[in-house]
């Protein structure tokens, strides 16, 4: 179905199942260890061999020679696949770096071989027998050093910039000014489940069981890379232990499993060791961000400018951290720029709310700094600069990121927001959090050795929509089975899809079976950019509408009058059990929701306000987050329990970005040094004592028939700045370089 006019009332509005905080339908499988993750799939193909990936020991240059003789002769070895014998490989649409390097090397730990053996240990042992001679070429690894005159990546283009009015003139003449530079660190996704794949060939037909967020993209990229028809590739990924953006694309594990299986003539499993992941796969680029804000003395923004520099391989896109500054606050004179310097580090790409997460981490400190200069409360300052129209909507897409939409026709430079309850989020949050107890003067609240402070930040994250298909089947027992290639990356897709089908067909949740993550199912929106929940359920809605018509027709009822409830379809005085209508052959329907241009006529975005209280040890600078509150306005909440889990997960990631997460670059060797979970720190339960989430009542009929929006990434947007602002309020030390580690606080702390 086409979705190009706002939704009117529909069966979802009954909210008998949708909107209820039901438990995850896949929960029992998860807690009993029976959900089949990629590396657990011993069952899918007999006689599996093991592949071990060898990563390049240099970041840039060439392989001069590679001697595989000893490795090939090692016990149990079945094949050694390198660029020399892999055959010609194309390059998929979504990867910036080649997944099998050689002779040219583009980044450290780029795969240069996969060793296939009877056991994992044999493959690993043989990997150490590979003799490789490299010739190193000079490379660029330091983003800070690229600040001036950096060679910009090809993808940067004019699309990364926007301008409204006369920013420079009005900033210069503004009575109150903030001009500061902020940095965010290179970050690693660090999802719990590493990359893993099992690949098996049956003649020219390839099946890959893997862990991936976007089934159709990945099946397509496997086909492109191997030079085989897409129909010959099946991808299956029913359970995913977190993706965080790293699994949006085909990565080396899946490709090398396929190549290894072809060479060894056996099914091959490749599980990537944790220590290979940060340099072999993908990360979020560090950013350098300069923000300038000019305001009147009574607190109105007159000029706002945000320039961001990130780094990537030559064909990679920017971390467009200035993007939200086009739409979060009012102000007549504006500029943004998202620049991208060429770096020879591993590929940078989407991670945990790309763009807005690091962008708001900077912008929302700058806003705090301006409020302080004005002597205004930071909540009141944000409210005073609210806007119900997008002040800066450039005609071009912001980047070549596949997530951003190209080709905007009928461009409106100032579209209204379809819904914008940022002010309501801020007001309610301030009340619930006890914001009135915050000291406007920093460094004034002391509890023994602890300096205590509160911080606030606004959150905005776009609501993207993506076409999404599904197939629904009704059987003789009255069971509804949904099939779509949508994935569940731990987000709750199984559950909200089951709720949608149950609501639409008038059956209990237990009567719905959901099958996900297989390329033999209809192509969905996949999981990314927080579009999954709304778009995938909208696709299921569309398919269920068709199934309802088929049921009514077969039952001899008028589809327009038919009511689906309690496992029956009824019209007038006739009521028939659904299973009886389906009969022994069952009934099947399939459809795809196709989104029109409603999201161009209005800016669909989600909003939130984050409140954080921290305590900083006055002697050591150790920061403890004490409590967090997020108030979110994100359309209809399909399941308050899974949505809450999404948001608190995002808030936790925000604490990571604020206080811990940093891939440290060795700028001589050109690699991320702390490439494991011992050296790369993420928050654990003990770091997060108390989190609350409040969802405002909201339905957005312009976003889909579900009237829902994305919510998963909203939780990380702004959170880091709320932590940073709380640390400042506690200590009076303004740290503008993330993560806020204790060394950055110590020199400013009071004598104990
Ligand atoms: Mo998300 S970073 O688009 O998976």
XYZ file of C-alpha atoms and ligand atoms in Angstrom:
756
model
C 0.000 0.000 0.000
C 1.005 3.544 -0.665
C 1.218 5.775 2.370
C 0.974 9.322 1.095
C -1.858 10.850 3.095
C -1.943 11.036 6.894
C -3.461 8.020 8.605
C -7.071 8.198 9.739
C -8.623 5.859 12.282
C -7.746 2.202 11.674
C -7.769 -1.133 13.531
C -4.484 -0.361 15.293
C -6.270 2.430 17.196
C -8.189 -0.226 19.156
C -4.985 -0.671 21.175
C -6.076 -4.028 22.554
C -2.606 -5.469 22.013
C -0.532 -2.676 20.472
C 0.580 -0.127 23.031
C 0.578 -2.686 25.850
C 3.785 -3.460 27.769
C 3.791 -7.136 26.803
C 6.861 -9.290 27.424
C 9.165 -10.147 24.574
C 7.748 -13.071 22.616
C 11.319 -14.268 22.002
C 12.219 -13.926 25.691
C 11.939 -17.638 26.572
C 14.253 -18.572 23.677
C 16.803 -16.025 24.835
C 16.809 -16.952 28.511
C 16.913 -20.694 27.838
C 19.813 -20.354 25.435
C 17.857 -21.819 22.543
C 17.769 -18.745 20.294
C 20.079 -19.675 17.440
C 22.785 -17.038 17.046
C 25.103 -17.332 14.068
C 27.970 -18.975 15.905
C 25.594 -21.497 17.503
C 24.330 -22.808 14.192
C 25.857 -26.270 14.280
C 22.499 -27.529 13.041
C 22.234 -25.780 9.689
C 24.941 -27.599 7.752
C 26.779 -30.836 8.518
C 30.556 -31.166 8.467
C 31.371 -27.528 9.223
C 35.009 -26.479 8.968
C 36.425 -23.394 10.692
C 37.832 -20.270 9.149
C 40.312 -17.970 10.895
C 40.823 -14.459 9.540
C 44.338 -13.061 9.261
C 44.472 -9.290 9.524
C 47.053 -7.008 7.955
C 49.928 -6.033 10.231
C 50.349 -2.663 8.521
C 47.786 0.109 8.088
C 48.715 1.219 4.608
C 50.901 -0.034 1.805
C 51.284 -3.291 -0.106
C 51.880 -6.934 0.420
C 55.154 -7.667 -1.339
C 55.008 -11.407 -0.871
C 53.004 -13.959 0.987
C 54.262 -17.482 1.609
C 51.374 -19.801 2.426
C 53.314 -23.078 2.159
C 53.736 -23.776 5.859
C 50.193 -22.723 6.695
C 48.775 -24.865 3.899
C 50.737 -27.894 5.151
C 49.750 -27.451 8.798
C 47.624 -30.145 10.479
C 43.955 -30.035 9.570
C 44.222 -27.192 7.082
C 41.811 -27.473 4.164
C 42.349 -24.198 2.343
C 44.122 -20.860 2.512
C 42.217 -18.136 0.702
C 43.979 -14.890 -0.177
C 43.439 -12.160 -2.758
C 45.727 -14.213 -5.013
C 43.448 -17.203 -5.266
C 40.025 -15.835 -4.310
C 39.122 -15.017 -7.894
C 37.977 -11.593 -8.949
C 35.973 -9.825 -6.290
C 33.681 -6.872 -6.826
C 32.864 -4.375 -4.145
C 29.471 -4.019 -2.547
C 27.564 -0.769 -2.247
C 27.975 -0.216 1.452
C 31.579 -0.958 2.366
C 34.255 1.687 2.085
C 37.154 -0.720 2.586
C 37.625 -3.965 0.710
C 36.793 -6.991 2.831
C 39.726 -9.017 1.487
C 42.810 -6.850 1.054
C 45.938 -7.460 -0.991
C 48.195 -6.586 -2.555
C 47.055 -3.053 -1.650
C 46.377 -2.569 2.077
C 43.965 0.150 3.175
C 43.844 -0.206 6.951
C 45.264 -2.123 9.874
C 43.737 -5.594 10.389
C 42.157 -5.512 6.942
C 41.645 -9.198 6.176
C 44.402 -10.607 3.963
C 43.614 -14.309 4.301
C 41.242 -16.826 5.750
C 42.674 -20.162 6.840
C 40.165 -23.014 6.758
C 40.794 -26.077 8.918
C 38.991 -28.951 10.612
C 39.017 -27.138 13.947
C 39.205 -23.549 15.074
C 42.470 -24.226 16.904
C 44.091 -25.735 13.813
C 43.038 -22.750 11.706
C 44.376 -20.324 14.290
C 47.672 -22.204 14.644
C 48.146 -22.248 10.869
C 47.437 -18.521 10.687
C 50.659 -17.905 12.612
C 52.611 -19.785 9.929
C 51.679 -17.354 7.198
C 54.769 -15.405 6.101
C 53.931 -11.946 4.829
C 56.327 -9.261 3.611
C 54.866 -5.790 3.575
C 55.946 -2.470 2.185
C 54.568 0.342 4.289
C 53.327 3.569 2.771
C 52.891 6.776 4.738
C 49.393 7.375 6.008
C 47.278 9.874 7.902
C 45.977 8.773 11.280
C 45.548 11.919 13.337
C 42.295 13.833 12.932
C 43.587 16.801 14.944
C 46.487 17.140 12.471
C 44.017 17.287 9.579
C 42.266 20.336 10.981
C 43.911 22.827 8.642
C 43.834 22.248 4.925
C 42.729 18.664 5.252
C 42.157 16.821 2.033
C 38.459 16.331 2.200
C 36.975 12.968 1.362
C 35.255 12.735 -2.017
C 31.866 12.208 -0.488
C 32.033 15.435 1.458
C 30.733 17.720 -1.261
C 28.516 20.753 -0.962
C 25.864 18.572 0.612
C 27.679 18.756 3.906
C 27.103 22.476 4.254
C 24.177 24.826 4.745
C 23.722 28.557 5.260
C 20.812 30.846 6.087
C 21.092 34.648 6.348
C 24.386 36.258 7.354
C 25.924 34.123 10.061
C 29.368 35.727 10.201
C 28.093 39.306 10.463
C 25.459 38.558 13.046
C 27.696 36.388 15.173
C 30.325 39.133 15.201
C 27.817 41.761 16.344
C 25.971 39.588 18.868
C 26.021 41.028 22.414
C 26.658 37.606 23.954
C 28.829 35.005 22.254
C 29.983 31.446 22.734
C 32.809 30.193 20.523
C 34.183 26.851 21.602
C 35.637 23.675 20.196
C 34.554 20.252 21.328
C 35.911 16.827 20.503
C 34.387 13.393 20.567
C 36.421 10.194 20.450
C 36.650 7.377 17.949
C 34.212 4.816 19.286
C 33.722 1.094 18.822
C 30.251 -0.430 18.602
C 31.162 -3.184 21.090
C 27.925 -5.105 20.728
C 27.952 -8.277 22.811
C 27.741 -10.739 19.910
C 30.845 -10.665 17.721
C 30.585 -10.961 13.946
C 30.063 -14.576 12.974
C 28.862 -16.474 9.920
C 28.386 -19.991 8.625
C 28.447 -20.339 4.835
C 27.526 -23.352 2.718
C 27.418 -23.866 -1.024
C 25.004 -26.227 -2.682
C 26.199 -26.184 -6.282
C 26.058 -22.518 -7.229
C 23.592 -21.701 -4.442
C 25.102 -20.005 -1.395
C 23.531 -19.803 2.040
C 24.993 -17.599 4.750
C 23.783 -17.819 8.339
C 25.051 -14.681 9.940
C 24.397 -11.787 12.302
C 23.194 -8.823 10.302
C 20.791 -5.900 10.545
C 19.947 -5.483 6.833
C 19.245 -8.772 5.081
C 18.497 -7.506 1.569
C 21.438 -5.082 1.480
C 23.759 -7.845 2.613
C 22.454 -10.538 0.265
C 22.862 -8.015 -2.552
C 26.387 -7.104 -1.523
C 27.450 -10.749 -1.209
C 26.185 -11.323 -4.751
C 27.908 -8.188 -6.075
C 31.173 -9.021 -4.354
C 31.229 -12.618 -5.555
C 29.859 -11.747 -8.991
C 26.903 -14.114 -8.750
C 23.171 -13.456 -9.213
C 21.346 -12.204 -6.137
C 18.867 -15.076 -6.456
C 21.725 -17.468 -5.720
C 22.350 -15.987 -2.281
C 20.293 -16.747 0.793
C 21.009 -14.881 4.032
C 19.556 -15.932 7.368
C 19.893 -13.941 10.556
C 17.025 -14.666 12.935
C 18.745 -13.567 16.166
C 21.306 -10.840 16.619
C 23.148 -10.047 19.808
C 23.293 -6.329 19.140
C 24.429 -4.518 16.043
C 24.612 -0.823 17.012
C 25.150 -0.057 13.321
C 28.184 -2.300 12.863
C 26.050 -5.012 11.296
C 24.224 -2.842 8.769
C 26.468 -4.237 6.056
C 28.299 -7.250 4.784
C 31.544 -7.670 6.693
C 34.594 -9.904 6.327
C 33.261 -12.809 8.387
C 30.404 -13.507 5.970
C 32.404 -12.923 2.796
C 35.378 -14.992 3.957
C 33.128 -17.800 5.167
C 31.658 -17.925 1.649
C 35.091 -17.852 -0.010
C 36.484 -20.378 2.460
C 33.553 -22.716 1.888
C 34.015 -22.492 -1.862
C 37.721 -23.302 -1.581
C 37.372 -26.088 0.991
C 34.193 -27.541 -0.551
C 32.774 -27.687 2.933
C 30.468 -25.485 4.997
C 32.682 -23.016 6.850
C 32.147 -21.066 10.027
C 33.988 -17.828 10.708
C 33.682 -16.189 14.108
C 35.676 -13.019 14.420
C 37.832 -12.814 17.547
C 36.965 -9.762 19.633
C 40.447 -8.323 19.261
C 40.104 -8.232 15.478
C 36.780 -6.394 15.435
C 37.657 -2.733 16.116
C 40.320 -2.513 13.403
C 38.956 -5.056 10.934
C 35.372 -3.857 10.806
C 34.003 -0.408 11.477
C 33.863 2.312 14.091
C 32.427 5.788 14.626
C 34.838 8.548 13.671
C 36.080 11.016 16.205
C 34.907 14.567 15.603
C 36.294 18.073 16.076
C 33.437 20.505 16.358
C 33.504 24.269 16.503
C 30.285 25.852 17.668
C 29.546 29.546 17.651
C 26.356 30.961 19.101
C 25.375 34.615 19.243
C 22.452 35.766 21.399
C 20.707 38.887 22.609
C 20.999 39.768 26.292
C 17.437 38.614 26.872
C 18.308 35.153 25.615
C 17.312 34.893 21.948
C 19.703 33.136 19.584
C 20.468 35.374 16.610
C 23.310 33.424 15.022
C 24.284 29.785 15.310
C 27.122 28.036 13.497
C 28.311 24.458 13.787
C 31.287 23.023 11.914
C 32.278 19.410 12.283
C 35.320 17.539 11.045
C 35.458 13.762 11.000
C 37.747 11.323 9.249
C 37.275 8.369 6.964
C 38.778 6.323 4.186
C 38.706 8.138 0.822
C 35.238 6.962 -0.247
C 33.651 7.096 3.197
C 31.059 9.581 4.361
C 31.290 12.051 7.245
C 30.024 11.725 10.781
C 27.684 14.637 10.107
C 27.672 16.016 13.627
C 26.359 19.463 12.642
C 23.154 18.087 11.202
C 20.775 18.578 14.153
C 21.887 22.182 14.522
C 19.792 22.929 11.436
C 16.591 22.086 13.241
C 16.890 22.092 17.021
C 16.785 25.817 17.853
C 15.390 28.986 16.316
C 17.596 31.821 15.076
C 17.672 33.793 11.812
C 21.366 33.529 10.876
C 22.893 30.117 10.590
C 25.567 27.925 9.093
C 26.534 24.266 9.330
C 29.344 22.274 7.743
C 30.089 18.563 7.922
C 33.611 18.063 6.657
C 35.422 14.814 6.319
C 39.176 14.444 6.155
C 40.866 11.466 4.540
C 42.323 9.193 7.218
C 43.930 5.803 6.759
C 42.278 4.351 9.829
C 39.698 1.562 9.439
C 36.329 2.379 7.917
C 34.147 4.807 9.836
C 30.418 4.413 9.495
C 27.054 4.425 11.247
C 27.060 3.746 14.964
C 24.383 4.294 17.642
C 22.523 7.363 16.311
C 25.121 8.450 13.782
C 25.476 12.236 13.449
C 23.147 13.347 16.235
C 24.807 11.426 19.073
C 28.220 13.148 18.765
C 26.631 16.314 17.377
C 24.391 16.843 20.376
C 27.239 15.869 22.683
C 28.887 19.118 21.546
C 25.923 21.372 20.784
C 24.222 20.745 24.092
C 27.318 21.759 26.041
C 27.530 24.942 23.961
C 23.893 25.702 24.791
C 24.677 25.167 28.499
C 27.620 27.556 28.190
C 25.452 30.199 26.530
C 22.723 29.875 29.177
C 25.341 30.400 31.849
C 26.739 33.497 30.113
C 23.234 34.903 29.904
C 22.532 34.070 33.516
C 19.548 32.011 32.389
C 18.406 28.618 33.543
C 19.430 26.139 30.803
C 15.918 24.670 30.642
C 14.393 28.144 30.234
C 16.989 29.111 27.594
C 16.127 26.063 25.497
C 12.408 26.763 25.813
C 12.937 30.403 24.801
C 14.588 29.267 21.559
C 12.121 26.584 20.530
C 10.906 26.515 16.936
C 7.963 24.739 15.345
C 9.494 25.076 11.865
C 12.830 23.775 10.620
C 14.920 26.957 10.306
C 17.504 25.473 7.938
C 16.485 22.702 5.576
C 19.046 22.594 2.754
C 17.950 21.178 -0.564
C 20.729 18.633 -0.791
C 20.978 15.504 1.309
C 23.385 15.856 4.172
C 25.739 13.093 3.128
C 26.125 10.050 0.940
C 25.097 7.956 3.903
C 22.637 5.367 2.578
C 20.409 6.337 5.475
C 19.850 9.859 4.216
C 17.423 10.409 1.431
C 18.556 11.820 -1.875
C 16.639 13.715 -4.511
C 14.339 16.053 -2.710
C 11.800 17.512 -5.076
C 9.414 20.317 -4.182
C 11.898 21.433 -1.620
C 10.559 23.403 1.352
C 13.313 25.361 3.111
C 11.259 25.684 6.320
C 8.943 22.717 6.725
C 6.882 22.452 9.901
C 7.544 19.630 12.313
C 4.745 17.082 12.197
C 4.933 16.990 16.000
C 7.347 18.760 18.268
C 6.929 18.472 22.005
C 10.447 19.408 23.049
C 9.180 22.134 25.377
C 6.773 19.684 27.018
C 9.618 17.167 27.470
C 11.801 19.802 29.118
C 9.045 21.105 31.411
C 7.828 17.716 32.560
C 11.358 16.429 32.993
C 12.412 19.412 35.082
C 9.409 18.897 37.344
C 9.871 15.148 37.762
C 13.608 15.341 38.249
C 13.535 18.046 40.884
C 15.458 20.495 38.710
C 14.531 23.366 41.047
C 16.976 21.917 43.573
C 19.904 22.448 41.203
C 22.357 25.137 42.200
C 22.822 27.629 39.379
C 26.364 28.202 40.663
C 28.638 25.284 39.828
C 30.718 23.522 42.473
C 28.435 24.484 45.366
C 26.819 21.217 46.414
C 28.994 18.978 48.510
C 28.185 15.699 50.269
C 31.290 14.642 52.108
C 33.908 13.932 49.474
C 31.391 14.127 46.645
C 30.667 17.173 44.541
C 27.102 16.855 43.287
C 25.588 18.420 40.184
C 22.707 18.228 37.730
C 22.711 18.612 33.963
C 20.140 18.806 31.204
C 20.263 18.376 27.448
C 17.728 18.318 24.654
C 17.407 15.387 22.277
C 16.356 15.321 18.665
C 16.621 12.429 16.239
C 15.028 12.200 12.853
C 12.234 9.754 12.227
C 13.236 7.993 9.034
C 10.772 5.789 7.185
C 11.692 2.952 4.844
C 9.503 0.807 2.608
C 8.828 -2.521 4.252
C 7.162 -5.735 3.158
C 5.632 -8.715 4.936
C 3.719 -11.910 4.226
C 0.979 -13.143 6.550
C -0.593 -16.562 6.550
C -3.721 -17.740 8.322
C -4.048 -21.476 8.913
C -6.790 -23.865 9.849
C -6.037 -23.590 13.554
C -6.514 -19.835 13.397
C -2.782 -19.181 13.755
C -1.339 -16.136 11.999
C 2.245 -16.490 10.750
C 4.185 -13.382 9.766
C 7.269 -13.588 7.568
C 9.471 -10.618 6.771
C 13.221 -10.164 6.391
C 13.062 -7.601 9.204
C 15.635 -8.269 11.911
C 15.523 -8.140 15.714
C 18.820 -6.836 17.015
C 17.654 -7.071 20.589
C 15.190 -4.260 20.048
C 11.885 -6.129 20.270
C 10.949 -6.473 16.589
C 9.490 -9.946 17.124
C 7.243 -8.584 19.825
C 5.898 -5.415 18.199
C 5.330 -7.296 14.929
C 3.379 -9.993 16.789
C 1.354 -7.281 18.536
C 0.572 -5.632 15.195
C -0.611 -8.858 13.570
C -2.663 -9.794 16.645
C -4.351 -6.375 16.655
C -5.060 -6.431 12.935
C -6.415 -9.983 12.792
C -8.266 -9.919 16.116
C -6.402 -12.855 17.631
C -4.543 -13.302 20.893
C -0.817 -12.666 20.859
C -0.165 -16.381 21.423
C -1.863 -17.128 18.089
C 0.796 -15.205 16.154
C 4.066 -16.733 14.959
C 6.743 -14.308 13.734
C 9.588 -15.379 11.468
C 12.305 -12.848 10.767
C 15.673 -12.274 9.203
C 15.623 -14.488 6.130
C 16.134 -13.325 2.562
C 13.467 -15.771 1.385
C 10.908 -13.565 3.156
C 9.595 -10.259 1.770
C 12.096 -7.406 1.821
C 11.630 -5.154 4.815
C 13.100 -1.916 6.086
C 15.614 -3.827 8.215
C 16.999 -2.499 11.493
C 18.819 0.821 11.418
C 18.443 4.500 12.018
C 15.578 3.847 14.478
C 13.258 3.336 11.492
C 12.685 -0.376 12.187
C 9.846 -0.443 14.699
C 7.549 1.951 12.865
C 8.328 0.928 9.291
C 8.370 -2.848 9.802
C 5.075 -2.893 11.705
C 3.563 -0.635 9.025
C 4.537 -3.280 6.460
C 2.849 -5.943 8.579
C -0.193 -3.670 8.860
C -0.362 -3.447 5.047
C -0.099 -7.215 4.602
C -2.735 -7.801 7.293
C -5.150 -5.402 5.546
C -4.875 -7.629 2.476
C -5.331 -10.762 4.548
C -8.456 -9.265 6.146
C -9.877 -8.658 2.668
C -9.078 -12.224 1.616
C -10.700 -13.610 4.768
C -13.837 -11.516 4.313
C -14.095 -12.465 0.670
C -13.713 -16.167 1.366
C -16.233 -15.985 4.208
C -18.680 -14.245 1.892
C -18.684 -11.136 4.064
C -18.440 -7.532 3.062
C -14.857 -6.526 3.815
C -15.890 -3.001 4.794
C -18.225 -4.257 7.566
C -16.110 -7.188 8.725
C -14.956 -7.028 12.341
C -11.978 -9.108 13.426
C -12.111 -9.975 17.114
C -11.676 -12.944 19.455
C -10.364 -15.166 16.678
C -13.489 -14.626 14.613
C -14.552 -12.520 11.685
C -18.047 -11.190 11.912
C -20.384 -9.035 9.893
C -23.979 -8.395 10.862
C -25.224 -11.463 12.701
C -22.689 -13.866 11.128
C -19.533 -14.794 12.963
C -17.033 -17.393 11.714
C -13.833 -18.658 13.394
C -10.818 -17.505 11.403
C -9.400 -21.038 11.207
C -12.602 -22.260 9.630
C -12.447 -19.548 6.972
C -8.825 -20.370 6.244
C -9.591 -24.046 5.767
C -6.988 -26.713 5.067
C -5.220 -24.663 2.360
C -4.971 -21.578 4.525
C -4.933 -18.012 3.270
C -1.871 -15.941 2.426
C -1.420 -12.248 1.734
C 1.634 -10.134 1.077
C 2.166 -6.412 0.773
C 4.701 -3.622 1.170
C 4.177 -0.239 2.753
C 5.515 2.373 0.346
C 6.098 5.750 1.872
C 5.291 8.826 -0.213
C 6.569 12.311 0.474
C 4.792 13.139 3.750
C 8.182 13.207 5.432
C 9.255 15.915 2.986
C 6.208 18.109 3.541
C 6.748 17.915 7.276
C 9.822 17.198 9.288
C 9.136 14.079 11.287
C 11.469 13.992 14.219
C 11.515 12.628 17.729
C 12.327 14.753 20.755
C 13.436 14.274 24.284
C 14.937 15.866 27.345
C 17.644 14.227 29.411
C 18.275 15.009 33.060
C 21.286 13.620 34.877
C 22.663 13.874 38.401
C 26.304 13.033 39.004
C 28.651 12.998 41.944
C 32.340 13.680 41.362
C 34.925 12.627 43.908
C 36.634 15.870 44.907
C 39.921 14.086 45.548
C 40.154 11.635 42.650
C 37.892 13.115 39.981
C 35.963 9.859 39.697
C 32.507 10.561 38.287
C 29.523 8.481 39.347
C 26.199 8.905 37.579
C 23.541 8.871 40.285
C 20.286 9.083 38.402
C 19.014 9.737 34.915
C 15.644 10.689 33.492
C 14.624 10.839 29.849
C 11.310 12.307 28.749
C 10.571 11.283 25.170
C 8.048 12.365 22.552
C 8.289 9.772 19.826
C 4.842 9.129 18.387
C 2.736 6.188 19.485
C 4.712 3.842 21.694
C 4.002 0.365 20.327
C 5.190 -1.392 23.461
C 6.161 0.703 26.495
C 8.280 -2.118 27.924
C 10.477 -2.741 24.882
C 10.576 0.994 24.102
C 11.753 1.742 27.629
C 14.470 -0.881 27.255
C 15.542 0.795 24.030
C 15.760 4.203 25.650
C 17.611 3.103 28.786
C 20.022 1.215 26.520
C 20.650 4.430 24.619
C 21.057 6.396 27.851
C 23.641 3.860 28.984
C 25.535 4.299 25.712
C 25.395 8.041 26.321
C 27.118 7.532 29.666
C 29.720 5.452 27.847
C 30.366 8.227 25.331
C 30.490 10.833 28.097
C 32.789 9.099 30.551
C 34.508 6.040 29.089
C 34.441 5.133 25.435
C 37.479 5.950 23.341
C 39.408 4.044 20.730
C 42.934 5.326 21.232
C 44.898 5.835 18.013
C 48.559 5.003 17.768
C 49.382 7.692 15.237
C 52.756 6.125 14.375
C 51.497 2.594 13.786
C 48.109 3.679 12.418
C 45.816 1.524 14.502
C 43.384 1.479 17.384
C 45.438 0.237 20.318
C 42.746 -0.769 22.793
C 40.999 -3.159 20.431
C 39.326 -5.413 22.978
C 36.872 -5.162 25.855
C 39.643 -4.967 28.429
C 41.007 -1.725 27.025
C 37.841 -0.287 25.499
C 35.543 0.545 28.358
C 31.772 0.555 28.251
C 29.378 1.075 31.176
C 28.288 -1.919 33.211
C 25.305 -2.221 35.552
C 27.254 -0.876 38.501
C 27.895 2.342 36.562
C 24.178 3.035 36.080
C 22.304 3.134 39.369
C 18.953 4.626 38.431
C 17.204 5.372 35.143
C 13.681 6.562 34.431
C 11.905 7.023 31.122
C 8.659 8.898 30.533
C 6.895 8.792 27.173
C 4.597 11.677 26.317
C 1.223 10.798 24.876
C 1.631 11.313 21.160
C 0.425 9.850 17.896
C 1.844 10.976 14.575
C -0.528 10.152 11.710
C 2.004 11.456 9.152
C 4.637 8.858 9.971
C 2.699 5.664 9.169
C -0.603 3.869 9.770
C 0.933 2.795 13.091
C 1.255 6.514 14.010
C 4.489 5.526 15.705
C 8.027 6.795 15.257
C 11.505 5.578 15.968
C 12.594 5.634 19.569
C 15.679 3.443 19.847
C 18.293 6.044 19.080
C 16.601 8.951 20.822
C 17.893 7.619 24.132
C 21.542 8.265 23.216
C 20.928 11.676 21.646
C 21.936 14.445 24.044
C 22.707 12.096 26.921
C 26.465 12.600 26.863
C 26.021 16.376 27.090
C 23.588 16.039 29.996
C 26.309 14.086 31.814
C 28.957 16.646 30.848
C 26.767 19.524 31.993
C 26.115 17.753 35.293
C 29.862 17.246 35.788
C 30.366 20.967 35.179
C 27.569 21.860 37.568
C 29.125 19.591 40.204
C 32.714 20.753 39.813
C 32.902 24.029 37.898
C 35.335 22.327 35.514
C 34.196 22.590 31.914
C 35.515 19.631 29.922
C 34.995 19.946 26.170
C 36.849 16.788 25.152
C 35.098 13.484 25.500
C 35.355 11.149 27.266
C 35.435 13.080 30.535
C 38.066 11.001 32.256
C 39.318 11.976 35.685
C 42.648 13.346 34.405
C 40.683 16.115 32.671
C 38.984 17.089 35.938
C 41.770 16.775 38.485
C 43.541 20.079 37.919
C 40.308 22.041 38.364
C 39.056 20.323 41.494
C 39.142 22.120 44.840
C 41.826 21.294 47.380
C 40.318 18.606 49.588
Mo 21.953 2.225 13.331
S 23.749 3.102 13.793
O 21.531 2.970 11.880
O 22.146 0.583 13.182
